[in-house]
Amino acid sequence: QVQLLESGGGLVQAGGSLRLSCASSGTIFSINTMSWYRQSPGKQRELVAVISSGGGTNYADSVKGRFTISRDNAKSTVYLQMNSLKPEDTAVYFCNSHSIQYGAHWGQGTQVTVSS
């Protein structure tokens, strides 16, 4: 069974930082493309950052220079370091795992709230 569990969300002031973690189980983690998405009420789910099995990364324009995605294959965990947070970053953040072998899977999400 593939499981993804996000943690690290919370309430932070604008300009602050948070680090989200997503622990994966049930796959050979190293082959997965791992992504972070976010969704605010009334808005479509947005791709925030992605890291490939080879370590290549891509980011949404809105978070470039502020967020960093990384992975620790030994811990089967992907991280999202969020710096210089803005109120518009407020959303539920979801972890996603995808590979041909295991398909796509989602975590249940963790709330990030940035106050002004």
CSV table of N, CA and C in Angstrom, one decimal:
chain,number,residue,atom,x,y,z
A,1,GLN,N,0.8,-1.2,0.0
A,1,GLN,CA,0.0,0.0,0.0
A,1,GLN,C,0.9,1.2,0.0
A,2,VAL,N,0.6,2.2,-0.9
A,2,VAL,CA,1.3,3.4,-1.0
A,2,VAL,C,0.7,4.4,-0.1
A,3,GLN,N,1.5,5.0,0.8
A,3,GLN,CA,1.1,6.0,1.7
A,3,GLN,C,2.0,7.2,1.7
A,4,LEU,N,1.4,8.4,1.7
A,4,LEU,CA,2.1,9.7,1.8
A,4,LEU,C,1.6,10.4,3.0
A,5,LEU,N,2.4,10.9,3.8
A,5,LEU,CA,2.0,11.7,5.0
A,5,LEU,C,2.8,13.0,5.1
A,6,GLU,N,2.0,14.1,5.0
A,6,GLU,CA,2.6,15.4,5.1
A,6,GLU,C,2.7,15.9,6.5
A,7,SER,N,3.6,16.7,6.8
A,7,SER,CA,3.7,17.3,8.1
A,7,SER,C,4.5,18.6,8.0
A,8,GLY,N,4.4,19.5,9.0
A,8,GLY,CA,5.1,20.7,9.0
A,8,GLY,C,4.3,22.0,8.8
A,9,GLY,N,3.1,21.8,8.4
A,9,GLY,CA,2.3,23.0,8.2
A,9,GLY,C,2.0,23.7,9.5
A,10,GLY,N,1.4,24.9,9.4
A,10,GLY,CA,1.1,25.7,10.6
A,10,GLY,C,0.8,27.1,10.2
A,11,LEU,N,0.8,27.9,11.3
A,11,LEU,CA,0.6,29.3,11.2
A,11,LEU,C,1.9,30.1,11.3
A,12,VAL,N,2.2,31.0,10.4
A,12,VAL,CA,3.4,31.7,10.4
A,12,VAL,C,3.1,33.1,9.9
A,13,GLN,N,3.9,34.1,10.4
A,13,GLN,CA,3.8,35.4,9.9
A,13,GLN,C,4.4,35.6,8.6
A,14,ALA,N,3.9,36.6,7.8
A,14,ALA,CA,4.6,37.0,6.6
A,14,ALA,C,6.0,37.2,6.8
A,15,GLY,N,6.8,36.7,5.8
A,15,GLY,CA,8.3,36.8,5.9
A,15,GLY,C,8.9,35.6,6.6
A,16,GLY,N,8.1,34.8,7.3
A,16,GLY,CA,8.7,33.7,8.0
A,16,GLY,C,8.9,32.5,7.1
A,17,SER,N,9.3,31.4,7.7
A,17,SER,CA,9.7,30.2,7.0
A,17,SER,C,9.0,29.0,7.6
A,18,LEU,N,8.8,28.0,6.8
A,18,LEU,CA,8.3,26.7,7.2
A,18,LEU,C,9.0,25.6,6.4
A,19,ARG,N,9.1,24.4,6.9
A,19,ARG,CA,9.6,23.3,6.1
A,19,ARG,C,8.6,22.2,6.2
A,20,LEU,N,8.0,21.8,5.1
A,20,LEU,CA,7.1,20.7,5.0
A,20,LEU,C,7.8,19.4,4.7
A,21,SER,N,7.3,18.4,5.2
A,21,SER,CA,7.9,17.0,5.0
A,21,SER,C,6.8,16.1,4.5
A,22,CYS,N,7.2,15.2,3.6
A,22,CYS,CA,6.3,14.2,3.2
A,22,CYS,C,7.0,12.9,3.2
A,23,ALA,N,6.5,12.0,4.1
A,23,ALA,CA,7.1,10.7,4.3
A,23,ALA,C,6.3,9.7,3.4
A,24,SER,N,7.0,8.9,2.7
A,24,SER,CA,6.4,8.0,1.8
A,24,SER,C,6.7,6.5,2.2
A,25,SER,N,5.8,5.7,2.0
A,25,SER,CA,6.0,4.2,2.2
A,25,SER,C,5.2,3.5,1.1
A,26,GLY,N,5.7,2.2,0.9
A,26,GLY,CA,5.0,1.4,0.0
A,26,GLY,C,5.6,1.4,-1.4
A,27,THR,N,6.6,2.1,-1.7
A,27,THR,CA,7.3,2.1,-3.0
A,27,THR,C,8.8,2.1,-2.8
A,28,ILE,N,9.4,1.8,-4.0
A,28,ILE,CA,10.8,2.1,-4.0
A,28,ILE,C,10.9,3.6,-4.3
A,29,PHE,N,11.2,4.3,-3.3
A,29,PHE,CA,11.0,5.8,-3.3
A,29,PHE,C,11.8,6.5,-4.3
A,30,SER,N,13.0,6.0,-4.6
A,30,SER,CA,14.0,6.6,-5.4
A,30,SER,C,13.5,6.7,-6.9
A,31,ILE,N,12.6,5.9,-7.3
A,31,ILE,CA,12.2,6.0,-8.7
A,31,ILE,C,11.0,7.0,-8.9
A,32,ASN,N,10.5,7.5,-7.8
A,32,ASN,CA,9.3,8.4,-7.9
A,32,ASN,C,9.7,9.8,-8.2
A,33,THR,N,8.9,10.4,-9.1
A,33,THR,CA,8.8,11.9,-9.2
A,33,THR,C,8.0,12.4,-8.1
A,34,MET,N,8.5,13.3,-7.3
A,34,MET,CA,7.8,13.8,-6.1
A,34,MET,C,7.4,15.3,-6.4
A,35,SER,N,6.2,15.7,-6.0
A,35,SER,CA,5.8,17.0,-6.2
A,35,SER,C,5.0,17.5,-5.0
A,36,TRP,N,5.0,18.9,-4.9
A,36,TRP,CA,4.2,19.6,-3.9
A,36,TRP,C,3.2,20.4,-4.7
A,37,TYR,N,1.9,20.3,-4.3
A,37,TYR,CA,0.8,21.1,-4.8
A,37,TYR,C,0.2,21.9,-3.7
A,38,ARG,N,-0.6,22.9,-4.0
A,38,ARG,CA,-1.3,23.6,-3.0
A,38,ARG,C,-2.7,24.0,-3.6
A,39,GLN,N,-3.6,24.2,-2.7
A,39,GLN,CA,-5.0,24.5,-3.1
A,39,GLN,C,-5.6,25.4,-2.0
A,40,SER,N,-6.1,26.5,-2.5
A,40,SER,CA,-6.9,27.4,-1.6
A,40,SER,C,-8.3,27.3,-1.9
A,41,PRO,N,-9.2,27.7,-1.0
A,41,PRO,CA,-10.7,27.6,-1.3
A,41,PRO,C,-11.0,28.3,-2.5
A,42,GLY,N,-11.8,27.7,-3.4
A,42,GLY,CA,-12.3,28.3,-4.6
A,42,GLY,C,-11.3,28.4,-5.7
A,43,LYS,N,-10.1,27.8,-5.5
A,43,LYS,CA,-9.1,27.9,-6.5
A,43,LYS,C,-8.7,26.4,-7.0
A,44,GLN,N,-8.2,26.3,-8.2
A,44,GLN,CA,-7.7,25.1,-8.7
A,44,GLN,C,-6.4,24.7,-8.0
A,45,ARG,N,-6.2,23.4,-7.8
A,45,ARG,CA,-4.9,22.9,-7.3
A,45,ARG,C,-3.8,23.3,-8.2
A,46,GLU,N,-2.7,23.8,-7.6
A,46,GLU,CA,-1.6,24.4,-8.3
A,46,GLU,C,-0.3,23.6,-8.0
A,47,LEU,N,0.4,23.3,-9.0
A,47,LEU,CA,1.7,22.7,-8.9
A,47,LEU,C,2.7,23.7,-8.4
A,48,VAL,N,3.3,23.4,-7.2
A,48,VAL,CA,4.3,24.3,-6.6
A,48,VAL,C,5.7,24.0,-7.0
A,49,ALA,N,6.1,22.7,-6.8
A,49,ALA,CA,7.4,22.3,-7.1
A,49,ALA,C,7.5,20.8,-7.4
A,50,VAL,N,8.4,20.4,-8.2
A,50,VAL,CA,8.6,19.0,-8.5
A,50,VAL,C,10.1,18.7,-8.5
A,51,ILE,N,10.4,17.5,-8.1
A,51,ILE,CA,11.7,16.9,-8.1
A,51,ILE,C,11.7,15.6,-8.7
A,52,SER,N,12.5,15.3,-9.7
A,52,SER,CA,12.5,14.1,-10.4
A,52,SER,C,13.3,13.0,-9.7
A,53,SER,N,13.3,11.8,-10.2
A,53,SER,CA,14.1,10.8,-9.5
A,53,SER,C,15.5,11.0,-9.6
A,54,GLY,N,16.0,11.8,-10.6
A,54,GLY,CA,17.3,12.2,-10.8
A,54,GLY,C,17.7,13.4,-10.0
A,55,GLY,N,16.8,14.1,-9.4
A,55,GLY,CA,17.1,15.2,-8.6
A,55,GLY,C,16.9,16.6,-9.2
A,56,GLY,N,16.4,16.6,-10.5
A,56,GLY,CA,16.1,17.8,-11.2
A,56,GLY,C,14.9,18.4,-10.6
A,57,THR,N,14.8,19.8,-10.5
A,57,THR,CA,13.7,20.5,-9.9
A,57,THR,C,13.1,21.5,-10.8
A,58,ASN,N,11.8,21.8,-10.6
A,58,ASN,CA,11.1,22.8,-11.3
A,58,ASN,C,10.1,23.5,-10.3
A,59,TYR,N,9.9,24.7,-10.5
A,59,TYR,CA,9.0,25.5,-9.5
A,59,TYR,C,8.0,26.3,-10.3
A,60,ALA,N,6.9,26.6,-9.6
A,60,ALA,CA,6.0,27.6,-10.1
A,60,ALA,C,6.6,28.9,-10.0
A,61,ASP,N,6.3,29.8,-11.0
A,61,ASP,CA,6.9,31.1,-11.0
A,61,ASP,C,6.6,31.9,-9.7
A,62,SER,N,5.5,31.6,-9.1
A,62,SER,CA,5.1,32.4,-7.9
A,62,SER,C,6.0,32.0,-6.7
A,63,VAL,N,6.7,30.9,-6.7
A,63,VAL,CA,7.5,30.5,-5.6
A,63,VAL,C,9.0,30.5,-5.9
A,64,LYS,N,9.4,30.7,-7.1
A,64,LYS,CA,10.8,30.6,-7.5
A,64,LYS,C,11.6,31.6,-6.6
A,65,GLY,N,12.7,31.2,-6.1
A,65,GLY,CA,13.6,32.0,-5.3
A,65,GLY,C,13.2,32.0,-3.9
A,66,ARG,N,12.1,31.4,-3.5
A,66,ARG,CA,11.6,31.4,-2.1
A,66,ARG,C,11.5,30.0,-1.6
A,67,PHE,N,11.1,29.1,-2.4
A,67,PHE,CA,10.8,27.7,-2.0
A,67,PHE,C,11.9,26.8,-2.6
A,68,THR,N,12.2,25.7,-1.9
A,68,THR,CA,13.2,24.7,-2.4
A,68,THR,C,12.6,23.4,-2.1
A,69,ILE,N,12.6,22.5,-3.1
A,69,ILE,CA,12.2,21.1,-2.9
A,69,ILE,C,13.4,20.3,-2.9
A,70,SER,N,13.4,19.3,-2.0
A,70,SER,CA,14.5,18.4,-1.9
A,70,SER,C,14.0,17.0,-1.5
A,71,ARG,N,14.9,16.0,-1.7
A,71,ARG,CA,14.5,14.7,-1.3
A,71,ARG,C,15.6,14.0,-0.6
A,72,ASP,N,15.3,13.1,0.3
A,72,ASP,CA,16.2,12.2,1.0
A,72,ASP,C,15.7,10.8,0.7
A,73,ASN,N,16.4,10.2,-0.3
A,73,ASN,CA,15.9,8.8,-0.7
A,73,ASN,C,16.1,7.8,0.5
A,74,ALA,N,17.1,8.0,1.3
A,74,ALA,CA,17.4,7.1,2.4
A,74,ALA,C,16.2,7.1,3.4
A,75,LYS,N,15.6,8.3,3.5
A,75,LYS,CA,14.5,8.4,4.4
A,75,LYS,C,13.1,8.3,3.7
A,76,SER,N,13.1,8.1,2.4
A,76,SER,CA,11.9,8.1,1.6
A,76,SER,C,11.0,9.3,1.9
A,77,THR,N,11.7,10.5,1.9
A,77,THR,CA,11.0,11.7,2.3
A,77,THR,C,11.3,12.8,1.3
A,78,VAL,N,10.3,13.6,1.0
A,78,VAL,CA,10.5,14.8,0.2
A,78,VAL,C,10.2,16.0,1.1
A,79,TYR,N,10.9,17.1,0.9
A,79,TYR,CA,10.8,18.3,1.7
A,79,TYR,C,10.4,19.5,0.8
A,80,LEU,N,9.8,20.5,1.4
A,80,LEU,CA,9.6,21.8,0.8
A,80,LEU,C,9.9,22.8,1.8
A,81,GLN,N,11.1,23.5,1.6
A,81,GLN,CA,11.5,24.6,2.4
A,81,GLN,C,10.9,25.8,1.9
A,82,MET,N,10.1,26.5,2.7
A,82,MET,CA,9.4,27.7,2.3
A,82,MET,C,9.9,28.9,3.0
A,83,ASN,N,10.5,29.8,2.3
A,83,ASN,CA,11.1,31.0,3.0
A,83,ASN,C,10.3,32.2,2.4
A,84,SER,N,10.5,33.3,3.1
A,84,SER,CA,9.9,34.6,2.7
A,84,SER,C,8.4,34.4,2.4
A,85,LEU,N,7.7,33.8,3.3
A,85,LEU,CA,6.3,33.4,3.0
A,85,LEU,C,5.4,34.7,3.0
A,86,LYS,N,4.4,34.6,2.1
A,86,LYS,CA,3.5,35.6,1.8
A,86,LYS,C,2.1,35.2,2.1
A,87,PRO,N,1.2,36.1,2.5
A,87,PRO,CA,-0.2,35.7,2.7
A,87,PRO,C,-0.8,34.8,1.6
A,88,GLU,N,-0.4,35.2,0.3
A,88,GLU,CA,-0.9,34.4,-0.8
A,88,GLU,C,-0.4,33.0,-0.9
A,89,ASP,N,0.5,32.6,-0.1
A,89,ASP,CA,1.0,31.2,0.0
A,89,ASP,C,0.1,30.4,0.9
A,90,THR,N,-0.9,31.0,1.5
A,90,THR,CA,-1.8,30.3,2.4
A,90,THR,C,-2.6,29.3,1.5
A,91,ALA,N,-2.6,28.0,1.9
A,91,ALA,CA,-3.2,27.0,1.2
A,91,ALA,C,-3.1,25.7,2.0
A,92,VAL,N,-3.8,24.6,1.5
A,92,VAL,CA,-3.5,23.3,1.9
A,92,VAL,C,-2.4,22.8,0.9
A,93,TYR,N,-1.3,22.3,1.4
A,93,TYR,CA,-0.3,21.8,0.6
A,93,TYR,C,-0.3,20.2,0.6
A,94,PHE,N,-0.3,19.7,-0.6
A,94,PHE,CA,-0.4,18.3,-0.8
A,94,PHE,C,0.9,17.7,-1.4
A,95,CYS,N,1.3,16.6,-1.0
A,95,CYS,CA,2.4,15.8,-1.6
A,95,CYS,C,1.9,14.8,-2.6
A,96,ASN,N,2.6,14.7,-3.7
A,96,ASN,CA,2.2,13.8,-4.7
A,96,ASN,C,3.4,12.9,-5.1
A,97,SER,N,3.2,11.7,-5.4
A,97,SER,CA,4.2,10.7,-5.8
A,97,SER,C,3.7,10.1,-7.1
A,98,HIS,N,4.6,10.0,-8.1
A,98,HIS,CA,4.3,9.4,-9.4
A,98,HIS,C,5.4,8.6,-10.0
A,99,SER,N,5.1,7.5,-10.5
A,99,SER,CA,6.0,6.7,-11.3
A,99,SER,C,5.2,5.8,-12.2
A,100,ILE,N,5.8,5.3,-13.2
A,100,ILE,CA,5.1,4.3,-14.1
A,100,ILE,C,4.8,3.1,-13.3
A,101,GLN,N,5.7,2.7,-12.4
A,101,GLN,CA,5.5,1.4,-11.7
A,101,GLN,C,4.4,1.5,-10.6
A,102,TYR,N,4.3,2.6,-10.0
A,102,TYR,CA,3.3,2.7,-8.8
A,102,TYR,C,2.1,3.6,-9.1
A,103,GLY,N,2.2,4.3,-10.2
A,103,GLY,CA,1.1,5.3,-10.5
A,103,GLY,C,1.2,6.5,-9.7
A,104,ALA,N,0.1,7.3,-9.6
A,104,ALA,CA,0.1,8.5,-8.8
A,104,ALA,C,-0.6,8.4,-7.5
A,105,HIS,N,-0.1,9.0,-6.5
A,105,HIS,CA,-0.7,9.0,-5.1
A,105,HIS,C,-0.6,10.3,-4.5
A,106,TRP,N,-1.5,10.6,-3.6
A,106,TRP,CA,-1.6,11.9,-2.9
A,106,TRP,C,-1.6,11.7,-1.4
A,107,GLY,N,-1.0,12.6,-0.8
A,107,GLY,CA,-1.1,12.7,0.7
A,107,GLY,C,-2.4,13.5,1.0
A,108,GLN,N,-2.8,13.5,2.3
A,108,GLN,CA,-4.0,14.2,2.7
A,108,GLN,C,-3.9,15.7,2.9
A,109,GLY,N,-2.7,16.2,2.8
A,109,GLY,CA,-2.6,17.6,2.9
A,109,GLY,C,-2.2,18.2,4.3
A,110,THR,N,-1.5,19.3,4.3
A,110,THR,CA,-1.2,20.0,5.5
A,110,THR,C,-1.5,21.5,5.3
A,111,GLN,N,-2.1,22.1,6.3
A,111,GLN,CA,-2.5,23.5,6.1
A,111,GLN,C,-1.4,24.4,6.4
A,112,VAL,N,-1.1,25.4,5.6
A,112,VAL,CA,-0.2,26.5,5.8
A,112,VAL,C,-1.0,27.8,5.8
A,113,THR,N,-0.9,28.5,6.8
A,113,THR,CA,-1.5,29.8,6.9
A,113,THR,C,-0.5,30.9,7.2
A,114,VAL,N,-0.4,31.9,6.3
A,114,VAL,CA,0.5,33.0,6.5
A,114,VAL,C,-0.3,34.2,6.8
A,115,SER,N,0.0,34.8,7.9
A,115,SER,CA,-0.7,36.0,8.4
A,115,SER,C,0.1,37.2,8.0
A,116,SER,N,-0.7,38.3,7.8
A,116,SER,CA,0.0,39.6,7.4
A,116,SER,C,0.2,40.4,8.6
